[in-house]
XYZ file of C-alpha atoms in Angstrom:
564
model
C 68.131 207.421 122.713
C 68.267 205.705 126.094
C 64.450 205.753 126.211
C 64.457 203.683 122.988
C 66.555 200.969 124.579
C 69.891 202.113 123.157
C 73.177 202.148 125.024
C 74.667 205.626 124.684
C 78.416 206.256 124.793
C 79.889 209.771 125.109
C 83.268 210.434 123.476
C 85.753 213.142 124.405
C 89.469 213.801 123.859
C 92.349 215.805 125.284
C 95.580 216.532 123.358
C 98.605 215.674 125.509
C 102.017 217.337 125.010
C 104.532 214.975 123.420
C 107.400 215.972 125.658
C 105.455 215.092 128.824
C 103.797 211.973 127.374
C 106.112 210.303 124.851
C 105.069 207.260 122.823
C 106.548 204.829 125.317
C 104.808 206.464 128.292
C 103.053 203.917 130.524
C 99.584 205.049 131.662
C 98.317 203.823 135.002
C 94.950 203.980 136.720
C 96.331 203.344 140.184
C 97.630 205.856 140.825
C 96.259 207.956 137.984
C 99.163 209.534 136.090
C 97.279 211.398 133.361
C 94.737 214.286 133.192
C 91.083 213.478 133.834
C 89.545 216.925 133.237
C 89.174 219.576 130.522
C 88.304 217.046 127.815
C 86.767 218.222 124.567
C 83.365 216.650 123.942
C 83.264 215.030 120.494
C 79.786 213.483 120.423
C 77.544 210.531 121.260
C 77.366 207.029 119.833
C 74.186 205.011 120.211
C 74.422 201.216 120.272
C 71.352 199.033 119.966
C 71.533 195.574 121.507
C 68.128 194.078 120.620
C 66.656 191.282 122.761
C 67.448 187.764 121.649
C 64.956 185.935 119.523
C 62.344 184.218 121.695
C 62.926 186.257 124.862
C 59.676 188.185 124.533
C 57.580 185.018 124.353
C 59.616 183.406 127.133
C 58.986 186.285 129.543
C 55.326 186.294 128.534
C 54.989 182.565 129.216
C 56.690 182.989 132.604
C 54.324 185.762 133.619
C 51.304 183.808 132.381
C 52.497 180.907 134.565
C 52.503 183.113 137.651
C 56.289 183.548 137.733
C 57.373 187.087 138.567
C 60.226 188.162 136.289
C 62.445 191.054 137.422
C 65.250 192.743 135.542
C 68.442 193.554 137.458
C 70.878 195.358 135.181
C 73.720 197.822 135.138
C 72.137 199.822 132.297
C 70.634 203.283 132.617
C 67.053 203.226 134.006
C 65.621 204.619 130.756
C 67.426 201.960 128.718
C 66.346 199.204 131.096
C 62.717 200.334 131.019
C 62.682 200.529 127.217
C 64.113 197.007 126.915
C 61.653 195.770 129.530
C 58.754 197.074 127.467
C 60.067 195.237 124.410
C 60.165 191.860 126.151
C 56.823 191.776 128.014
C 58.512 192.520 131.320
C 56.868 195.922 131.743
C 53.442 196.619 130.241
C 51.910 199.246 132.533
C 52.930 202.795 133.428
C 55.333 203.702 136.186
C 54.465 206.475 138.637
C 56.229 209.230 136.602
C 54.350 208.178 133.447
C 51.033 208.052 135.291
C 51.643 211.522 136.727
C 52.485 212.850 133.265
C 49.338 211.309 131.760
C 47.111 212.681 134.514
C 48.796 216.081 134.553
C 49.605 215.981 138.247
C 52.614 215.526 140.488
C 53.950 212.083 141.399
C 52.899 212.633 145.001
C 49.263 212.880 143.899
C 49.327 209.432 142.229
C 47.982 206.781 144.681
C 50.445 203.969 145.255
C 47.656 201.443 144.679
C 47.349 202.631 141.058
C 51.025 201.906 140.322
C 51.861 198.388 139.106
C 55.304 199.052 137.607
C 58.440 200.515 139.137
C 62.030 201.227 138.100
C 64.595 201.505 140.897
C 67.980 203.190 140.462
C 70.886 201.403 142.123
C 71.862 204.537 144.039
C 68.596 204.240 145.989
C 68.962 200.607 147.057
C 71.297 201.150 150.024
C 68.891 203.692 151.552
C 65.687 201.699 151.127
C 63.724 200.929 154.285
C 61.741 197.787 154.991
C 58.576 199.646 154.006
C 60.191 200.667 150.713
C 61.098 197.063 149.953
C 57.535 196.016 150.749
C 56.235 198.600 148.324
C 58.656 197.474 145.600
C 57.901 193.753 145.823
C 54.163 194.413 145.891
C 54.452 195.709 142.317
C 53.835 193.330 139.443
C 56.581 194.720 137.174
C 59.980 195.555 138.680
C 63.240 196.745 137.144
C 66.451 197.492 139.034
C 68.933 199.599 137.028
C 72.515 200.759 137.590
C 73.037 197.972 140.118
C 76.255 196.571 141.568
C 77.016 192.947 142.557
C 76.202 193.860 146.160
C 72.816 195.182 145.098
C 72.014 191.972 143.237
C 72.778 189.937 146.336
C 70.603 192.243 148.464
C 67.686 191.890 146.057
C 67.920 188.087 146.192
C 67.967 188.092 149.992
C 65.042 190.479 150.216
C 62.972 188.345 147.847
C 63.798 185.180 149.796
C 62.824 186.891 153.042
C 59.300 187.201 151.646
C 59.167 183.483 150.861
C 59.918 183.655 147.145
C 61.725 180.778 145.462
C 64.341 182.839 143.625
C 66.044 181.922 140.378
C 68.870 184.116 139.061
C 70.384 184.105 135.580
C 73.851 185.539 134.998
C 77.065 185.026 133.081
C 79.681 187.274 134.665
C 81.966 187.112 137.669
C 79.953 189.899 139.280
C 76.833 187.724 139.159
C 78.448 184.936 141.185
C 77.327 186.050 144.694
C 73.694 186.296 143.577
C 73.909 182.985 141.684
C 75.299 181.298 144.782
C 72.698 182.756 147.121
C 69.668 182.122 144.903
C 67.543 179.016 145.318
C 68.342 178.264 141.682
C 71.386 179.897 140.096
C 71.375 179.631 136.291
C 74.627 180.333 134.423
C 75.268 180.562 130.699
C 77.324 177.865 129.004
C 78.674 179.734 125.974
C 79.123 183.273 127.292
C 79.374 182.540 131.015
C 82.569 182.784 133.020
C 84.006 179.793 134.857
C 83.305 181.494 138.190
C 79.609 181.965 137.397
C 79.297 178.348 136.249
C 80.893 177.152 139.465
C 78.511 179.246 141.566
C 75.367 178.244 139.669
C 73.208 175.180 140.232
C 72.222 174.917 136.573
C 73.835 175.837 133.254
C 71.899 176.772 130.132
C 73.695 174.993 127.312
C 72.262 177.243 124.580
C 72.432 180.557 126.541
C 68.762 181.046 125.704
C 66.439 182.406 128.386
C 63.574 180.690 126.582
C 65.005 177.369 127.777
C 63.926 178.272 131.313
C 60.304 178.182 130.166
C 60.802 174.617 128.941
C 62.334 173.832 132.337
C 59.332 175.274 134.196
C 56.927 173.315 132.015
C 58.914 170.103 132.459
C 59.064 170.610 136.222
C 55.316 171.090 136.445
C 54.709 168.032 134.282
C 57.012 165.921 136.479
C 55.108 167.038 139.587
C 51.757 166.198 137.984
C 53.029 162.792 136.867
C 54.433 162.066 140.320
C 51.070 162.910 141.791
C 49.339 160.587 139.322
C 51.788 157.804 140.149
C 51.315 158.163 143.914
C 47.546 158.370 143.520
C 47.508 155.235 141.382
C 49.980 153.211 143.431
C 48.536 153.648 146.913
C 45.006 152.831 145.702
C 45.834 149.108 145.494
C 46.825 148.983 149.169
C 43.195 149.086 150.314
C 42.180 145.736 148.725
C 45.316 144.235 150.267
C 44.553 145.634 153.715
C 40.857 144.747 153.687
C 41.594 141.192 152.556
C 43.651 140.619 155.694
C 41.261 142.526 157.965
C 38.352 140.400 156.717
C 40.404 137.282 157.428
C 41.031 138.452 161.011
C 37.752 140.144 161.936
C 34.914 138.311 160.122
C 36.701 135.807 159.720
C 36.730 134.876 156.042
C 39.053 132.439 154.297
C 42.142 134.484 153.414
C 41.268 136.211 150.071
C 44.835 137.236 149.243
C 47.974 135.479 150.421
C 51.128 137.279 151.500
C 53.053 135.965 148.482
C 50.301 137.296 146.214
C 50.553 140.732 147.832
C 54.271 140.607 147.143
C 53.801 139.864 143.453
C 51.214 142.652 143.255
C 53.688 145.230 144.565
C 56.707 143.891 142.690
C 54.815 142.551 139.701
C 52.243 144.296 137.562
C 52.215 147.454 139.723
C 55.895 148.006 138.993
C 55.339 147.838 135.238
C 52.277 150.070 135.129
C 53.281 152.783 137.621
C 56.601 153.461 135.868
C 54.723 154.403 132.687
C 53.607 157.686 134.289
C 57.156 158.996 133.909
C 56.501 159.329 130.166
C 53.031 160.858 130.370
C 52.288 164.056 128.485
C 50.040 166.742 129.945
C 46.355 166.377 129.192
C 46.139 170.167 128.896
C 49.463 171.733 127.929
C 48.203 175.325 127.910
C 46.395 174.780 131.195
C 49.525 173.348 132.797
C 51.403 176.610 132.206
C 48.503 178.681 133.555
C 48.433 176.951 136.920
C 49.625 179.191 139.761
C 52.920 178.340 141.490
C 52.655 175.509 143.993
C 53.907 177.789 146.781
C 52.270 181.156 146.097
C 53.551 184.243 147.889
C 50.725 186.364 149.237
C 49.953 188.440 152.314
C 49.020 185.367 154.353
C 52.170 183.424 153.421
C 54.384 186.451 154.159
C 52.731 186.883 157.555
C 53.263 183.181 158.380
C 56.909 183.316 157.336
C 57.592 186.419 159.419
C 55.864 184.880 162.404
C 58.072 181.796 162.161
C 61.196 183.873 161.605
C 60.435 185.989 164.659
C 59.817 182.853 166.739
C 63.201 181.448 165.636
C 64.919 184.718 166.525
C 63.309 184.683 169.953
C 64.433 181.082 170.433
C 68.016 182.050 169.582
C 67.880 184.997 171.982
C 66.769 182.752 174.800
C 69.420 180.174 173.960
C 72.349 182.575 173.629
C 71.311 185.286 176.061
C 71.062 189.032 175.436
C 74.732 189.709 174.743
C 75.130 186.682 172.523
C 71.956 187.583 170.704
C 73.362 190.977 169.872
C 76.625 189.399 168.762
C 74.717 186.943 166.556
C 72.342 189.662 165.370
C 70.229 189.673 162.258
C 71.243 191.457 159.101
C 68.930 193.658 157.055
C 67.588 190.768 155.057
C 66.481 188.767 158.099
C 69.287 186.205 158.096
C 71.418 185.246 161.033
C 74.610 187.259 160.670
C 77.539 184.920 161.170
C 75.417 182.372 162.998
C 74.708 178.993 161.468
C 73.777 176.032 163.632
C 75.955 173.013 163.013
C 77.115 169.938 164.841
C 75.568 167.244 166.982
C 73.933 169.638 169.455
C 72.160 171.472 166.661
C 70.923 168.157 165.245
C 69.524 167.176 168.651
C 67.859 170.573 168.928
C 66.181 170.156 165.542
C 65.055 166.660 166.529
C 63.638 168.007 169.772
C 61.417 170.450 167.904
C 59.275 167.521 166.795
C 58.039 167.213 170.394
C 56.998 170.858 170.690
C 53.510 172.283 170.185
C 54.889 174.943 167.871
C 56.230 172.342 165.437
C 52.857 170.623 165.025
C 50.962 173.903 164.964
C 53.086 175.065 162.051
C 52.917 171.655 160.377
C 49.115 171.694 160.227
C 48.730 175.411 159.617
C 46.398 176.068 156.681
C 48.260 177.288 153.602
C 47.674 177.698 149.878
C 50.669 175.492 149.075
C 50.131 172.449 146.873
C 51.815 169.341 148.212
C 52.475 166.009 146.544
C 50.232 163.876 148.759
C 47.280 166.083 149.648
C 43.788 165.379 150.966
C 42.411 164.802 147.476
C 44.994 162.103 146.724
C 44.399 160.406 150.079
C 40.617 160.508 149.638
C 40.927 159.064 146.138
C 43.207 156.211 147.180
C 42.035 155.268 150.651
C 38.336 156.164 150.647
C 36.819 156.354 147.186
C 38.624 154.233 144.609
C 40.287 152.068 147.234
C 36.814 151.125 148.468
C 35.498 150.519 144.942
C 38.451 148.261 144.110
C 38.031 146.386 147.376
C 34.350 145.841 146.610
C 35.209 144.606 143.116
C 37.833 142.201 144.451
C 35.449 140.710 147.031
C 32.716 140.350 144.424
C 35.119 138.399 142.220
C 36.257 136.335 145.214
C 32.734 135.257 146.165
C 31.582 134.863 142.558
C 34.503 132.570 141.686
C 33.823 130.340 144.707
C 30.120 130.158 143.834
C 30.631 129.700 140.079
C 33.118 126.848 140.356
C 32.073 125.055 143.580
C 28.662 126.509 144.477
C 29.974 127.804 147.792
C 27.923 130.747 149.022
C 29.264 133.839 150.846
C 27.277 132.913 153.973
C 29.191 129.652 154.233
C 32.559 131.398 154.027
C 31.506 133.636 156.915
C 30.179 130.759 158.991
C 33.071 128.351 158.499
C 35.855 130.761 157.577
C 37.869 130.364 160.778
C 38.420 126.633 160.119
C 38.364 126.744 156.343
C 40.289 123.924 154.712
C 41.407 122.304 157.962
C 41.197 118.518 158.308
C 37.897 117.239 159.656
C 36.038 120.509 159.015
C 33.695 119.532 156.209
C 30.185 121.006 156.387
C 26.766 120.872 154.780
C 25.923 123.634 152.294
C 23.527 126.137 153.844
C 21.480 126.441 150.621
C 21.087 122.961 149.182
C 22.392 120.884 152.099
C 25.104 119.208 150.044
C 28.294 118.161 151.804
C 31.373 120.331 151.179
C 34.590 118.443 151.811
C 37.913 119.915 152.867
C 39.304 119.316 149.369
C 36.397 121.261 147.879
C 37.045 124.063 150.344
C 40.705 124.296 149.366
C 39.767 124.056 145.710
C 37.221 126.876 146.047
C 39.688 129.026 147.992
C 42.271 128.687 145.200
C 39.635 129.880 142.731
C 38.689 132.778 145.020
C 42.262 133.892 145.620
C 43.025 133.723 141.885
C 39.949 135.840 141.173
C 40.815 138.380 143.884
C 44.371 138.768 142.579
C 43.266 138.999 138.949
C 40.479 141.471 139.770
C 42.989 143.745 141.479
C 45.116 143.880 138.327
C 42.186 144.481 135.967
C 40.736 147.282 138.095
C 44.138 148.903 138.474
C 44.345 148.912 134.680
C 41.228 151.108 134.620
C 42.579 153.183 137.487
C 45.820 153.786 135.569
C 44.010 155.581 132.762
C 41.520 157.325 135.060
C 44.366 158.857 137.092
C 45.730 160.516 133.947
C 42.949 163.115 134.033
C 43.975 165.740 136.584
C 43.140 168.894 134.614
C 40.491 167.366 132.352
C 37.885 164.606 132.234
C 39.302 161.059 131.924
C 38.875 160.754 128.182
C 40.478 162.202 125.080
C 43.497 161.738 122.858
C 45.912 162.363 125.739
C 44.877 159.002 127.202
C 46.602 157.217 124.329
C 49.663 159.431 123.762
C 51.895 157.447 126.091
C 52.873 154.184 124.431
C 54.606 153.081 127.641
C 51.230 152.883 129.359
C 50.210 150.143 126.955
C 53.592 148.440 127.200
C 53.417 148.519 130.997
C 49.837 147.309 130.986
C 50.686 144.487 128.593
C 53.696 143.408 130.667
C 51.718 143.620 133.907
C 48.820 141.632 132.452
C 51.168 138.996 131.045
C 52.854 138.694 134.433
C 49.502 138.297 136.211
C 48.025 135.814 133.783
C 51.207 133.709 133.946
C 50.880 133.447 137.717
C 47.217 132.464 137.457
C 47.153 130.279 134.366
C 50.520 128.474 134.258
C 50.029 125.308 136.393
C 53.583 125.025 137.766
C 53.287 128.540 139.199
C 50.005 127.708 140.945
C 51.834 125.755 143.613
C 54.079 128.660 144.575
C 51.452 131.407 144.433
C 48.287 129.620 145.558
C 46.383 130.230 142.307
C 44.401 127.871 140.055
C 44.745 127.700 136.281
C 41.129 126.513 135.791
C 39.693 129.897 136.766
C 37.000 130.730 134.206
C 37.351 133.935 132.117
C 33.712 134.634 133.014
C 34.996 135.821 136.390
C 36.902 138.563 134.592
C 33.602 140.163 133.618
C 32.865 141.098 137.222
C 36.189 142.953 137.523
C 35.723 144.619 134.128
C 32.232 145.735 135.140
C 33.651 147.285 138.325
C 36.272 149.028 136.186
C 33.456 150.646 134.183
C 31.790 151.675 137.447
C 35.066 153.272 138.551
C 35.276 155.189 135.271
C 31.699 156.478 135.545
C 32.267 157.458 139.152
C 35.427 159.364 138.200
C 33.478 161.335 135.563
C 30.791 162.223 138.115
C 33.440 163.078 140.702
C 35.275 165.375 138.286
C 32.019 167.114 137.324
C 31.050 167.747 140.953
C 34.532 168.988 141.872
C 34.623 171.368 138.899
C 31.317 172.834 140.054
C 32.169 173.111 143.733
C 35.888 173.883 143.426
C 36.984 174.937 139.914
C 40.652 174.752 138.987
C 42.327 178.054 139.821
C 44.324 179.387 136.903
C 46.421 182.548 136.913
C 44.731 185.751 135.852
C 45.148 186.629 132.213
C 47.640 189.457 131.711
C 46.434 192.043 129.243
C 48.886 193.362 126.677
C 51.321 190.461 126.412
C 52.974 190.433 122.995
C 53.457 186.759 122.227
C 55.384 187.030 118.988
C 59.053 186.749 118.138
C 61.633 189.438 118.895
C 63.642 188.751 115.750
C 63.870 192.450 114.888
C 64.076 195.590 116.992
C 62.443 198.885 116.192
C 63.225 202.407 117.303
C 59.759 203.334 118.461
């Protein structure tokens, strides 16, 4: 019955003499004042507590997302294993099952062939470091007949390997593990007040499936943050190059300081906030991405190297005797030693000036960070350069279109542009260009540069949406806030350029021809085509790494339970 996932209760009775145990007799467990032996066995009662609806799919989605799900329970190992097989937690054979199938002893089964393991709580206190390594290397793990102390030990051991540990629980006994975990998750309806106090998060519906929604939402938030950062820092390059060209070439200043301010606090503010409401372009692909901080042999080795270096640092600081007094516990934590106070803060600050700090900072890892090399290359090298080129093209075209001032003249006379007494003869047709014409042309150029930056960023906003797919498809238009933000940003920009009273404050000119817009729009198309080519090349050279497909997952509801 236990192997079918049932909880089995044994019932027995003992007839007590009425003279020794009258009806008003008070029984006590401490000390025990009644017989505890020679009971008559009456029989067994089997109770089936089927998994909640949706748990099977939830565990399957977690495993497909690269999240290792372990069961830590007080049930009998056979019961725990049977329940685990019902909920996608255990799909492969344990060592005893493999030995039975092969007709050999368990010792003859290679450890590399075993992917599932069930550990009895009585074994946990005697496990060595090598045993723990062997356990956590398995893909499917169940701990049965565990105590609160065992749960806490399991959490510490997992954290010592670099895992980000989440623990779900509802009882008082779960509180130590909930407190120690990186993310303690308590139950709202069935959870005790102590467990809720210890946890960092409370599931309002007591449904484990809600954690899957939380994982998906967390991944979507990270992707959207990355899109927002990638989009926002791209516009800094046209701003920087405008001022560098003014200083180095020198050109007439293409973008004034007040215009830079209204870029950052104007249309950029409207458009960048829209990413908070973006949906994933590939919902199934999002949940098949590996964790951002994967735990593998290399990451474990790095963590242990750093831990050992920190231990050695403490030994040197405290001396041999103090080091023994502040020794490490079995899980690799400092026993009774936690650095606090001003001296500890100074010590942490001093680490910045050590070679070890920078060596670890730039150590190659598989971790995915928010601002990585791809984001920096996109913003500062590739699309930042394309936007800068588009802005300068609009700047020079506007000056030529309205006042027939050629780029060569802006380079030649840029250092004294618009200053009294600095008129010049046009280098192409020889016509005289007065100071008023110079100032007039510069207002056109600055208006065009500012407007071109907004129009190109509008293209960039939609291009940045495609992180897991090419930058086209229905997902581009799912977020209505993108269009609201774009409309508000465009209205803000056009007001600054085309409302005459604002021209005085922002150095723009309302007579700027809409023909100049075409140059910026054409560069936006170039940016889009380049992004398609870039995505194609990256998919060929470095395909997106998804988690391996797990064979045997049963992705259907657990509404009913069956005996087999």
